[in-house]
PDB file of C-alpha atoms in Angstrom:
ATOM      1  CA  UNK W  27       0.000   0.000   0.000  1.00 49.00           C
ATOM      2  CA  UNK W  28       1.504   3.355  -1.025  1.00 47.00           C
ATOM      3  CA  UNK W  29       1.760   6.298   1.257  1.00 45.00           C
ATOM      4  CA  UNK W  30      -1.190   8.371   0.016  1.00 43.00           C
ATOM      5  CA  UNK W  31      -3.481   5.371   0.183  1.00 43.00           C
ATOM      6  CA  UNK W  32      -2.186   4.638   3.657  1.00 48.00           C
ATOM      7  CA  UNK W  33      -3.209   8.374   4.546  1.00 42.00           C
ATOM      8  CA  UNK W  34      -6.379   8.107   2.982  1.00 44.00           C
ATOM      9  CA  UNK W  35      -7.119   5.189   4.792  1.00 47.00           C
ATOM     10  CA  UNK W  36      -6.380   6.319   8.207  1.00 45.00           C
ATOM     11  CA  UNK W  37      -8.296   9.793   7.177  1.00 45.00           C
ATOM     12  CA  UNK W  38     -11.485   7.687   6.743  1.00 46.00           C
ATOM     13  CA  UNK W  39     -11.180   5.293   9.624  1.00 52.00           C
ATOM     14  CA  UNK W  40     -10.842   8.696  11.692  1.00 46.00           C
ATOM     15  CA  UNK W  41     -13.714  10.219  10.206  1.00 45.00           C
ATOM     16  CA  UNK W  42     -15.353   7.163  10.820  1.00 47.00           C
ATOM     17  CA  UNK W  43     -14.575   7.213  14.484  1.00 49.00           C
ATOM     18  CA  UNK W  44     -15.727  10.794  14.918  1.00 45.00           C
ATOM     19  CA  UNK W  45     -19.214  10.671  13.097  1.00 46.00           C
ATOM     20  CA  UNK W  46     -20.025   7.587  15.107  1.00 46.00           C
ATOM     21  CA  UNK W  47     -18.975   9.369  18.553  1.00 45.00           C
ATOM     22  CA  UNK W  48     -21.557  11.932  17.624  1.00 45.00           C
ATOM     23  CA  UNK W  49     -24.054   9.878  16.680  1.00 46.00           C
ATOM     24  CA  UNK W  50     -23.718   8.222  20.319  1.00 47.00           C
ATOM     25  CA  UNK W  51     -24.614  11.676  21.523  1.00 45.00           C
ATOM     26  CA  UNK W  52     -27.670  12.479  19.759  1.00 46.00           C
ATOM     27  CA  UNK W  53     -31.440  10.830  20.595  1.00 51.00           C
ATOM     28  CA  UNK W  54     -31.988   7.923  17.896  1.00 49.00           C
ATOM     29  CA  UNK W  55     -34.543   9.899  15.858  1.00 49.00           C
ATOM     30  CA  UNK W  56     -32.015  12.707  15.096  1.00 45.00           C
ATOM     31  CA  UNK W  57     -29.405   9.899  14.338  1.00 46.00           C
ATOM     32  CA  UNK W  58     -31.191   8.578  11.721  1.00 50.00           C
ATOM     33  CA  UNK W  59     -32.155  11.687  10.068  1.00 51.00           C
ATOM     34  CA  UNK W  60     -28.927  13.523  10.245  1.00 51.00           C
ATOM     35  CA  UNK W  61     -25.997  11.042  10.384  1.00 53.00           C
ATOM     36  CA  UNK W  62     -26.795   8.887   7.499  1.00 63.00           C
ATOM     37  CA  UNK W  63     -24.451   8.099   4.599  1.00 66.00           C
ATOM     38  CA  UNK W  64     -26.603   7.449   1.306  1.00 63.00           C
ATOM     39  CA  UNK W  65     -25.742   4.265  -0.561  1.00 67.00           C
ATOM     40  CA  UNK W  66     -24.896   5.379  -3.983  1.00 73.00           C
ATOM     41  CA  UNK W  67     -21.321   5.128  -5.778  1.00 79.00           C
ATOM     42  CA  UNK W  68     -19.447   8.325  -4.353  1.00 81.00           C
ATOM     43  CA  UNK W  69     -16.811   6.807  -2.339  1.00 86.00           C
ATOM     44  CA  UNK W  70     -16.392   7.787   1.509  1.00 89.00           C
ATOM     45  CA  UNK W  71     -13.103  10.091   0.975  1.00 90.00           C
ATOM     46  CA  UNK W  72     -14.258  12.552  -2.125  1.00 92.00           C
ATOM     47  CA  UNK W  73     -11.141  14.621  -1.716  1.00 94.00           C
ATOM     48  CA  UNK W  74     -10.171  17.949  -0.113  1.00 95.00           C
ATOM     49  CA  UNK W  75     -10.395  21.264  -0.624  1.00 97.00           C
ATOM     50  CA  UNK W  76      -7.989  24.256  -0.035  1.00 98.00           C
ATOM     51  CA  UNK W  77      -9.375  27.910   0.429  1.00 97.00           C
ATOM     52  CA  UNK W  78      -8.362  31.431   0.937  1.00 97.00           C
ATOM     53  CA  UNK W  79     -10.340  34.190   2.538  1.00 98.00           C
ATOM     54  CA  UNK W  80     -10.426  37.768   1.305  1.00 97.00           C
ATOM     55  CA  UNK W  81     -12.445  39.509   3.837  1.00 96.00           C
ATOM     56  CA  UNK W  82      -9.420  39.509   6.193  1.00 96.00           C
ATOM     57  CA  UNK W  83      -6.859  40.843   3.928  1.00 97.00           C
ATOM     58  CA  UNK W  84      -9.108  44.040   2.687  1.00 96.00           C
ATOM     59  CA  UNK W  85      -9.729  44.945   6.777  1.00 95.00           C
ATOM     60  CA  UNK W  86      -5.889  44.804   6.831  1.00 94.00           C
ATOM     61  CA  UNK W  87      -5.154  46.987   3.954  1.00 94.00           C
ATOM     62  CA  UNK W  88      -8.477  49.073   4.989  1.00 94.00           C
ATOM     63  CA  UNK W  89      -8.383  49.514   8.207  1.00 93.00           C
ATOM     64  CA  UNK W  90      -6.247  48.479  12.036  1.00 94.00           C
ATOM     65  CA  UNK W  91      -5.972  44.954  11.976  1.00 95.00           C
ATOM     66  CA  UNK W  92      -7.066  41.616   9.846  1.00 95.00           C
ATOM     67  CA  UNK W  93      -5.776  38.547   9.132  1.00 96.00           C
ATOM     68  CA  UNK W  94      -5.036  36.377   6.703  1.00 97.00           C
ATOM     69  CA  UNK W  95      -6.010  33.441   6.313  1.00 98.00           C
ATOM     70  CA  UNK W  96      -6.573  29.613   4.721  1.00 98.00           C
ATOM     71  CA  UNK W  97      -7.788  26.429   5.536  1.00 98.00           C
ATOM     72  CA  UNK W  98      -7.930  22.098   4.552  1.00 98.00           C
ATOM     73  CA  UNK W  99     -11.594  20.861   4.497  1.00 97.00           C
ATOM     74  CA  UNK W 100     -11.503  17.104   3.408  1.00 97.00           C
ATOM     75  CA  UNK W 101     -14.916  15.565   1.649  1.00 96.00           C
ATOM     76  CA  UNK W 102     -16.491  12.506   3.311  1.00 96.00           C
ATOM     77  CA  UNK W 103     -19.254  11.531   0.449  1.00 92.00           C
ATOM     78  CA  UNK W 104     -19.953  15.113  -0.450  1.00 93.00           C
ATOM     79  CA  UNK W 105     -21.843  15.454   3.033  1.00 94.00           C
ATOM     80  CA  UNK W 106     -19.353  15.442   6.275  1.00 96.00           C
ATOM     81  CA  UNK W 107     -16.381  18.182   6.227  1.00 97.00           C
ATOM     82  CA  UNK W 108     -13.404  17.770   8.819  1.00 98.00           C
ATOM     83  CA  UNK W 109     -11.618  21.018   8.472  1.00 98.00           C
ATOM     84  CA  UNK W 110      -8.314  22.760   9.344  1.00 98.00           C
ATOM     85  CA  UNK W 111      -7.903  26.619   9.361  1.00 98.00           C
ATOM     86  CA  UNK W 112      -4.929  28.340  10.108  1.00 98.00           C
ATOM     87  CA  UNK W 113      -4.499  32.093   9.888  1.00 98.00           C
ATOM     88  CA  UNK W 114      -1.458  35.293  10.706  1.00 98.00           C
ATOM     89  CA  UNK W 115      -3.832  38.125  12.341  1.00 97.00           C
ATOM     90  CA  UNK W 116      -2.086  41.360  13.062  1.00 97.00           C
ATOM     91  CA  UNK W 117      -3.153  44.914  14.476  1.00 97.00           C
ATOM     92  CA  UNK W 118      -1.632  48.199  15.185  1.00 96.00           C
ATOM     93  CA  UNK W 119      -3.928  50.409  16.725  1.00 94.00           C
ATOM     94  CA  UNK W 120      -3.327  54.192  18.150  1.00 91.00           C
ATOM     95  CA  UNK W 121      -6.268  55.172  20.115  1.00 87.00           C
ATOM     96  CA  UNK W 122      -6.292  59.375  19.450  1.00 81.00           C
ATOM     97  CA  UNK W 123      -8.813  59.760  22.523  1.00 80.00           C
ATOM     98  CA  UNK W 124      -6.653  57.552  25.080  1.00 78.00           C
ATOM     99  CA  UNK W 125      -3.349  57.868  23.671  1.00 81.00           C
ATOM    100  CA  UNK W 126      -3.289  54.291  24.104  1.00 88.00           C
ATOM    101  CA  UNK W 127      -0.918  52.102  21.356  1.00 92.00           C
ATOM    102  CA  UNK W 128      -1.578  48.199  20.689  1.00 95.00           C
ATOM    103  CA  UNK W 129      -0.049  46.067  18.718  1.00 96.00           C
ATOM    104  CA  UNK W 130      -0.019  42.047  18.304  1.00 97.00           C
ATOM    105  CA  UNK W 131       0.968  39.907  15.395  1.00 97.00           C
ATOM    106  CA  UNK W 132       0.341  35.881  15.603  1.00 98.00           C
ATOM    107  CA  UNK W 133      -0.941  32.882  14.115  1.00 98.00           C
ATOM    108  CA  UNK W 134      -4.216  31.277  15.020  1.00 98.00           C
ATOM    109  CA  UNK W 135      -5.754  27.457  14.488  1.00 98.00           C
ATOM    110  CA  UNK W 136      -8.924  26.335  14.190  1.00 98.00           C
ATOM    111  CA  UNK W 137     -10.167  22.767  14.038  1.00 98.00           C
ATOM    112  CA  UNK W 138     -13.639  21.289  13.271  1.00 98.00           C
ATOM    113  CA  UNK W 139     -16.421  20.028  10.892  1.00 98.00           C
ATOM    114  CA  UNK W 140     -19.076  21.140   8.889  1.00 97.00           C
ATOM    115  CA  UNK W 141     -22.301  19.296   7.407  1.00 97.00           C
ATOM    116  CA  UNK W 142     -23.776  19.718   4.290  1.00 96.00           C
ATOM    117  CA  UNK W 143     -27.486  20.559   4.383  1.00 96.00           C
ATOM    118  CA  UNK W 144     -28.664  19.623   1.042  1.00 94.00           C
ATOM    119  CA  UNK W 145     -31.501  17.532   0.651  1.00 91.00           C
ATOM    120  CA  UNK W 146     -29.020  16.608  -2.616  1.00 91.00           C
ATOM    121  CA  UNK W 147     -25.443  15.899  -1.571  1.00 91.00           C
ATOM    122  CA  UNK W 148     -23.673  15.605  -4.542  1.00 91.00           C
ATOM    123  CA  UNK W 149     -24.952  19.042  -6.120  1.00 93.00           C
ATOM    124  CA  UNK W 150     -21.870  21.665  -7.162  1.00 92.00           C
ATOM    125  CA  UNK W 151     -23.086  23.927  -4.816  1.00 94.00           C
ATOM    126  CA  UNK W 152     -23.163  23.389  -1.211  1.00 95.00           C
ATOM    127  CA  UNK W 153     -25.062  24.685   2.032  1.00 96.00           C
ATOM    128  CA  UNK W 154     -23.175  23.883   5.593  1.00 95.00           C
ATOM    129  CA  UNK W 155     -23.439  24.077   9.397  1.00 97.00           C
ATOM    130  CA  UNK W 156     -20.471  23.732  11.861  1.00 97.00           C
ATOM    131  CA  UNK W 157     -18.467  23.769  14.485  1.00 98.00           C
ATOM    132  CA  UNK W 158     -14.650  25.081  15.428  1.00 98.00           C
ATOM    133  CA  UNK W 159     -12.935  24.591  18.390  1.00 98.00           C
ATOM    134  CA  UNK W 160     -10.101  27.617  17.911  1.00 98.00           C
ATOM    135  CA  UNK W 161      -6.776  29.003  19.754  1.00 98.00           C
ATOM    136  CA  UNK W 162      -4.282  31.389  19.792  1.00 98.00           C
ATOM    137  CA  UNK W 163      -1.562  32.637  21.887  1.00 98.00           C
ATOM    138  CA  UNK W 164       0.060  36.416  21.556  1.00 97.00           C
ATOM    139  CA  UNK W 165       2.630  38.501  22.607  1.00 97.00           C
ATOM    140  CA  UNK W 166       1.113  42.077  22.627  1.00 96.00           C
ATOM    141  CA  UNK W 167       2.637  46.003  22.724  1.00 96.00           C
ATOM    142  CA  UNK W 168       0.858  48.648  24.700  1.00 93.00           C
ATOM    143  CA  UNK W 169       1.753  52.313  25.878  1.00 89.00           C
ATOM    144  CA  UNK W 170       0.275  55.455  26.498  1.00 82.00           C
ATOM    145  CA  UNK W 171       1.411  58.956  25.478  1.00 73.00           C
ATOM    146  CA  UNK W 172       2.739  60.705  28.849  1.00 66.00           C
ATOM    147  CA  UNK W 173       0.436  62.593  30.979  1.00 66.00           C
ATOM    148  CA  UNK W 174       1.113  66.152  32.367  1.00 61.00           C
ATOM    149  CA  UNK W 175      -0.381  66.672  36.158  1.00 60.00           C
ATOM    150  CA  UNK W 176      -1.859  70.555  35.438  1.00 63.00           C
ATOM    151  CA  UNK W 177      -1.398  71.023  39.032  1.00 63.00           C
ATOM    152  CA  UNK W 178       2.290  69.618  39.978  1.00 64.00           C
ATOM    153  CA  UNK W 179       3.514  69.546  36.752  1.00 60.00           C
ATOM    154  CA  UNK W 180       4.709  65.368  36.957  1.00 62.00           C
ATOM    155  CA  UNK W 181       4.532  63.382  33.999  1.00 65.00           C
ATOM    156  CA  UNK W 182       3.310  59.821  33.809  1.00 64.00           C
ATOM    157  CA  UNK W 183       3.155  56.613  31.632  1.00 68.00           C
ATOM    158  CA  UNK W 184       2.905  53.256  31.462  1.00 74.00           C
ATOM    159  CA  UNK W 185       4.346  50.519  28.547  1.00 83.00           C
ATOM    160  CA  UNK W 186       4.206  46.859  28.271  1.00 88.00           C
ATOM    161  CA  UNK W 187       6.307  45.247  26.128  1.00 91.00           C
ATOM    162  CA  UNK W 188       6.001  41.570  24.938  1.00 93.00           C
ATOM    163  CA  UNK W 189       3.111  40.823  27.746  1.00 95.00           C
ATOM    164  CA  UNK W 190       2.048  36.997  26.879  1.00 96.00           C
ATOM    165  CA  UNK W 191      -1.454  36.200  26.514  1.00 97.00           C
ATOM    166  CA  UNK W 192      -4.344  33.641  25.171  1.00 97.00           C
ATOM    167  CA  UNK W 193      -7.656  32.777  23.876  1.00 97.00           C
ATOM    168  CA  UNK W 194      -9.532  29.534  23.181  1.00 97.00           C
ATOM    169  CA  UNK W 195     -12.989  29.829  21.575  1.00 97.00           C
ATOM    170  CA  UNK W 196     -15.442  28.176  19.957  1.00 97.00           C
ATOM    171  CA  UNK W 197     -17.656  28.716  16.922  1.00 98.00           C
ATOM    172  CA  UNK W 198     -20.853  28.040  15.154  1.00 97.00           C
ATOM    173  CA  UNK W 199     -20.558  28.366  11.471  1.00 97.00           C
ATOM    174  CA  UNK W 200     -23.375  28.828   8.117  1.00 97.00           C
ATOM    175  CA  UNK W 201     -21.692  28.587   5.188  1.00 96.00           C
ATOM    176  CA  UNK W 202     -22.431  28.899   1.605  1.00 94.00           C
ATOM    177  CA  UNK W 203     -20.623  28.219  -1.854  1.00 93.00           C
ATOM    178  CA  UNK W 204     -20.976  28.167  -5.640  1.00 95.00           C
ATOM    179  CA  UNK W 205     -19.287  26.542  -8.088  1.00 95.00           C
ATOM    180  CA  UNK W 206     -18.121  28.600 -10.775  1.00 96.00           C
ATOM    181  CA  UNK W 207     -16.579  26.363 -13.182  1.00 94.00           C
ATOM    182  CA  UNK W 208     -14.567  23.150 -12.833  1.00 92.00           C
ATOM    183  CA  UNK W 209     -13.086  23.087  -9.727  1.00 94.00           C
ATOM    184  CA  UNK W 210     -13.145  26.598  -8.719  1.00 97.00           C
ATOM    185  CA  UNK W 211     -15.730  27.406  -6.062  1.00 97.00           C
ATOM    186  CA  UNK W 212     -16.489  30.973  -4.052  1.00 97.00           C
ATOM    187  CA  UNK W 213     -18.591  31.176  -1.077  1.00 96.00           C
ATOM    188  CA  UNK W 214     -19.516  32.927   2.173  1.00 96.00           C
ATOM    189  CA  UNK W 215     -19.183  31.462   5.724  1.00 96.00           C
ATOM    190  CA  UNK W 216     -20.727  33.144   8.488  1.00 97.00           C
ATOM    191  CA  UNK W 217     -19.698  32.633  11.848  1.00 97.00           C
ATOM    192  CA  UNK W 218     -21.284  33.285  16.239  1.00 97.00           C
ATOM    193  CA  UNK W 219     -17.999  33.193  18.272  1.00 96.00           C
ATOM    194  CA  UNK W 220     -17.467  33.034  21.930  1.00 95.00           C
ATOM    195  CA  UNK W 221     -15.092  32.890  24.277  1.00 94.00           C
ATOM    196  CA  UNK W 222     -13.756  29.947  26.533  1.00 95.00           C
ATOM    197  CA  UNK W 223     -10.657  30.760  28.104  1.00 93.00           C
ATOM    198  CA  UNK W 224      -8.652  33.538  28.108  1.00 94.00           C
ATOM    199  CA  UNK W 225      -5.294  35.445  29.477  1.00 95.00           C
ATOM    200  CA  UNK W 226      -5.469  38.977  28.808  1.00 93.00           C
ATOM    201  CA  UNK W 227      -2.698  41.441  29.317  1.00 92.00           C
ATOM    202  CA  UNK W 228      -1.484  42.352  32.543  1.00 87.00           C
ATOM    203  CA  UNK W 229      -2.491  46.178  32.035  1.00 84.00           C
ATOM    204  CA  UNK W 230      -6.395  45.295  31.004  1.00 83.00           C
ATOM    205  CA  UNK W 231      -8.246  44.411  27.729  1.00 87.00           C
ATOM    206  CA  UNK W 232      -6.597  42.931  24.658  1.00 91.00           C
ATOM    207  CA  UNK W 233      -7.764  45.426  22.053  1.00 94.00           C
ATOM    208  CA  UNK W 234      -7.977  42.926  19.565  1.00 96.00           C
ATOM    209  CA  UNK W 235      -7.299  39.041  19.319  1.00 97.00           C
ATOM    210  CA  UNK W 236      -5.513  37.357  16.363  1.00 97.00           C
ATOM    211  CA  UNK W 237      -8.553  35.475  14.525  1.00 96.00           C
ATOM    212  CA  UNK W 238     -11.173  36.116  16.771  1.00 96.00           C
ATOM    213  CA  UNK W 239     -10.739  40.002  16.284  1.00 94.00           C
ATOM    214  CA  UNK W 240     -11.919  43.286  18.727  1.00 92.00           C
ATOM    215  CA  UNK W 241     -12.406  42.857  22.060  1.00 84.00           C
ATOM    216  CA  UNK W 242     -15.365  41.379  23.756  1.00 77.00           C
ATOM    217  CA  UNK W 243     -16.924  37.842  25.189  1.00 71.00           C
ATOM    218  CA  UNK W 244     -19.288  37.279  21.838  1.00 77.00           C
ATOM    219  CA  UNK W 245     -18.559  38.250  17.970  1.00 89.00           C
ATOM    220  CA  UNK W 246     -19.736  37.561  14.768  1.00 92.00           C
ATOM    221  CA  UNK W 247     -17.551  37.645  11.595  1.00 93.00           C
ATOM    222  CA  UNK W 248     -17.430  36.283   7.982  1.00 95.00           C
ATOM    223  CA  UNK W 249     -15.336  35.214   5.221  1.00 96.00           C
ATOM    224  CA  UNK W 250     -15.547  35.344   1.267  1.00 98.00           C
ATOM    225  CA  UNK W 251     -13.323  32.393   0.469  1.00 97.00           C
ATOM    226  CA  UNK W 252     -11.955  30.945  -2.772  1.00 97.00           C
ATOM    227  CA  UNK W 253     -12.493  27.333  -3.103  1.00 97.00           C
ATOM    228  CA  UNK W 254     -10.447  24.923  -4.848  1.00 97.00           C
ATOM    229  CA  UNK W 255     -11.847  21.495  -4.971  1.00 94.00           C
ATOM    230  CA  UNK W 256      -8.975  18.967  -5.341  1.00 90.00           C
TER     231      UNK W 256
END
């Protein structure tokens, strides 16, 4: 057995594994109505895809911060979708009210699944819901412009350099995509995030978080990715 079909293999016995631990956690009517392979020809591993988001990259160019980003979905019979996203999110921000500088630069994972929704699996276009478990850990900037007392005339600042934080979150994800023309696809995914764990900086609020973006225990986001069905 050659190397690719040994990675197949072990790709499908995994995605085996996990589709049957969640269908152990869901009542039996739901089980039969959502976790059920139809028997036609498609084999079990249809491929992967790769894709590329754009959103990200314009709010970089556009704006503070973005990030850039891409991710691995693999094709179990055109219906379940183990996927791996990794992104670089970066942000410089000088607040003119506070005075307050951040910046942060760092990579970002994401790991889960998504299920197409189709009444017709094997159609070009698709229609998902999913699930991402995500993390990132950051070394983050921030200073303030000094401070003149009007009545003693003292000066005051503060900087942190390098401070070490985290995040772990999860998401729910709707996505959408179109195929355009052999095996090009473009699509939207939508996506509810919210926070699990967290270290912030020693000095307050992280301003913004690699891949999960601005500040705050819930956010929504999206992507506009280009699909490339291999």
């Amino acid at each position: 057995m050659t190397r690719q079909q040994n990675i197949s293999t072990y790709i499908s016995r995994t995605a085996i594994s996990l589709i049957l631990l969640a269908t152990t956690l869901l009542p039996a009517g739901a089980q039969n109505k959502t976790f059920t392979i139809q028997n036609d020809s498609v084999p079990l591993f249809n491929g992967f895809a790769v894709s590329f988001d754009l959103v990200g990259p314009a709010m970089q160019a556009l704006g503070d911060y973005g990030e850039f980003e891409a991710a691995l979905r693999i094709n179990l019979h055109d219906q379940y979708f183990p996927i791996f996203e990794m992104g670089y999110g970066r942000a410089e921000h000088d607040d003119e009210v506070t005075g307050i500088y951040y910046k942060t630069a760092a990579p970002y994972f994401k790991l889960g699944c998504d299920l197409n929704l189709l009444r017709n699996k094997h159609a070009p276009n698709r229609l998902y819901g999913g699930l991402r478990y995500a993390f990132t850990a950051y070394n983050v900037d921030i200073s303030r412009d000094d401070i003149t007392d009007p009545v003693w005339g003292t000066t005051t600042n503060f900087a942190v350099n390098g401070d070490k934080c985290n995040q772990h979150w999860a998401e729910i994800v709707f996505g959408l995509d179109a195929k355009i023309f052999g095996p090009l696809h473009m699509g939207w995914m939508f996506r509810y995030k919210r926070r699990l764990f967290h270290k912030d900086p020693s000095v307050g609020n992280a301003w913004y978080v690699p891949g999960y973006g601005i500040y705050g225990d819930t956010r929504l986001g999206a992507n506009f990715n280009i699909i490339i069905d291999i």
